[in-house]
Amino acid sequence: MRKFYLILLVNVFICCFSTDSIATNDTNFPEQRIKIIQCYPNPATSSISFETNNLLEKNLTISVYNFIGKKVDEIKVLSNKINLQLDNYYRGLYVYQLRDKQGQIIESGKFQVIK
């Protein structure tokens, strides 16, 4: 039985990660999107910067969640570059979401805090 699961696992791995069967001009793959918001440095120790492009509307917020899904911060986007101090953040992985004034998620990403 263990041999069957091993063979199944190998076949799934080959199907998922084989580059021979993927066409570069295939219309089934979505095009690369331009990131609206970027964060750096990642991983961060004392502060992290969020930078948005100039094409954004007003009344945007960045919501930051810890790894278990608890909201730890919410920042109003008032300029194209925001610096977030990480003094009250614990070591770990965080998820950020850029939201519009209706609360809809425009984009999300993650960053890591190392101390």
Tab-separated table of C-alpha atoms in Angstrom:
chain	number	residue	atom	x	y	z
A	1	MET	CA	0.000	0.000	0.000
A	2	ARG	CA	2.868	2.344	0.814
A	3	LYS	CA	4.376	1.676	-2.629
A	4	PHE	CA	1.090	2.709	-4.267
A	5	TYR	CA	1.041	6.049	-2.438
A	6	LEU	CA	4.677	6.677	-3.320
A	7	ILE	CA	4.029	6.038	-7.021
A	8	LEU	CA	0.932	8.256	-6.895
A	9	LEU	CA	2.900	11.029	-5.218
A	10	VAL	CA	5.686	10.831	-7.808
A	11	ASN	CA	3.165	10.966	-10.670
A	12	VAL	CA	1.421	14.005	-9.178
A	13	PHE	CA	4.786	15.725	-8.733
A	14	ILE	CA	5.784	15.025	-12.348
A	15	CYS	CA	2.431	16.245	-13.697
A	16	CYS	CA	2.480	19.430	-11.640
A	17	PHE	CA	6.086	20.441	-12.161
A	18	SER	CA	6.902	19.151	-15.621
A	19	THR	CA	7.927	22.010	-17.908
A	20	ASP	CA	7.808	19.984	-21.106
A	21	SER	CA	4.014	20.048	-21.353
A	22	ILE	CA	3.609	23.758	-20.635
A	23	ALA	CA	3.407	25.995	-23.678
A	24	THR	CA	4.671	29.522	-23.189
A	25	ASN	CA	1.973	31.063	-25.388
A	26	ASP	CA	-0.889	29.052	-23.936
A	27	THR	CA	-4.029	31.126	-23.368
A	28	ASN	CA	-5.037	29.028	-20.343
A	29	PHE	CA	-2.434	30.733	-18.168
A	30	PRO	CA	-3.248	34.192	-16.829
A	31	GLU	CA	-0.948	37.041	-17.777
A	32	GLN	CA	1.437	38.456	-15.229
A	33	ARG	CA	-0.135	41.336	-13.333
A	34	ILE	CA	1.710	44.448	-12.377
A	35	LYS	CA	1.948	44.724	-8.600
A	36	ILE	CA	0.085	47.728	-7.212
A	37	ILE	CA	1.799	47.623	-3.847
A	38	GLN	CA	5.272	46.428	-2.922
A	39	CYS	CA	6.848	45.938	0.483
A	40	TYR	CA	10.508	45.980	1.332
A	41	PRO	CA	12.783	44.877	2.902
A	42	ASN	CA	11.377	41.417	3.176
A	43	PRO	CA	12.206	39.869	5.640
A	44	ALA	CA	12.223	42.932	7.885
A	45	THR	CA	13.619	43.565	11.355
A	46	SER	CA	12.641	47.027	12.627
A	47	SER	CA	10.486	48.607	9.903
A	48	ILE	CA	8.948	47.806	6.547
A	49	SER	CA	8.030	50.160	3.707
A	50	PHE	CA	4.977	49.851	1.504
A	51	GLU	CA	5.175	51.617	-1.829
A	52	THR	CA	2.224	52.065	-4.176
A	53	ASN	CA	2.131	53.255	-7.753
A	54	ASN	CA	0.774	56.684	-8.676
A	55	LEU	CA	-2.394	55.343	-10.308
A	56	LEU	CA	-4.219	54.614	-7.067
A	57	GLU	CA	-7.473	56.116	-5.915
A	58	LYS	CA	-7.929	57.796	-2.551
A	59	ASN	CA	-9.373	56.215	0.611
A	60	LEU	CA	-7.265	53.046	0.527
A	61	THR	CA	-6.168	51.141	3.611
A	62	ILE	CA	-3.590	48.470	4.311
A	63	SER	CA	-4.769	45.805	6.751
A	64	VAL	CA	-2.087	43.633	8.372
A	65	TYR	CA	-2.903	40.203	9.798
A	66	ASN	CA	-0.725	37.802	11.757
A	67	PHE	CA	-0.303	34.164	10.758
A	68	ILE	CA	-3.408	33.001	12.624
A	69	GLY	CA	-5.616	35.634	10.959
A	70	LYS	CA	-5.888	38.254	13.693
A	71	LYS	CA	-5.809	41.847	12.471
A	72	VAL	CA	-2.824	43.558	14.053
A	73	ASP	CA	-2.761	46.876	12.189
A	74	GLU	CA	-4.709	49.061	9.783
A	75	ILE	CA	-3.013	51.923	7.972
A	76	LYS	CA	-4.623	54.665	5.879
A	77	VAL	CA	-2.777	55.158	2.599
A	78	LEU	CA	-2.093	58.895	2.529
A	79	SER	CA	0.983	58.884	0.287
A	80	ASN	CA	2.768	56.600	-2.157
A	81	LYS	CA	5.272	55.463	0.457
A	82	ILE	CA	4.353	54.263	3.944
A	83	ASN	CA	6.846	53.238	6.605
A	84	LEU	CA	5.537	50.830	9.255
A	85	GLN	CA	7.503	50.428	12.488
A	86	LEU	CA	7.638	46.821	13.666
A	87	ASP	CA	8.374	47.473	17.357
A	88	ASN	CA	5.108	45.836	18.527
A	89	TYR	CA	5.292	42.973	16.012
A	90	TYR	CA	6.453	39.524	17.004
A	91	ARG	CA	8.700	37.379	14.882
A	92	GLY	CA	6.721	35.562	12.201
A	93	LEU	CA	4.787	35.743	8.973
A	94	TYR	CA	2.242	38.506	8.285
A	95	VAL	CA	-0.275	39.041	5.504
A	96	TYR	CA	-1.192	42.500	4.219
A	97	GLN	CA	-4.237	43.445	2.171
A	98	LEU	CA	-4.728	46.635	0.202
A	99	ARG	CA	-8.430	47.518	0.425
A	100	ASP	CA	-10.565	50.180	-1.227
A	101	LYS	CA	-13.112	52.384	0.568
A	102	GLN	CA	-15.817	49.692	0.238
A	103	GLY	CA	-13.541	47.151	1.920
A	104	GLN	CA	-12.880	45.092	-1.211
A	105	ILE	CA	-9.422	43.537	-1.439
A	106	ILE	CA	-7.439	45.031	-4.311
A	107	GLU	CA	-4.227	43.156	-3.673
A	108	SER	CA	-2.567	41.123	-0.947
A	109	GLY	CA	0.872	39.884	-0.065
A	110	LYS	CA	2.995	38.690	2.796
A	111	PHE	CA	6.080	39.707	4.687
A	112	GLN	CA	8.217	38.192	7.390
A	113	VAL	CA	9.467	39.788	10.599
A	114	ILE	CA	12.741	38.482	11.986
A	115	LYS	CA	14.130	39.737	15.278
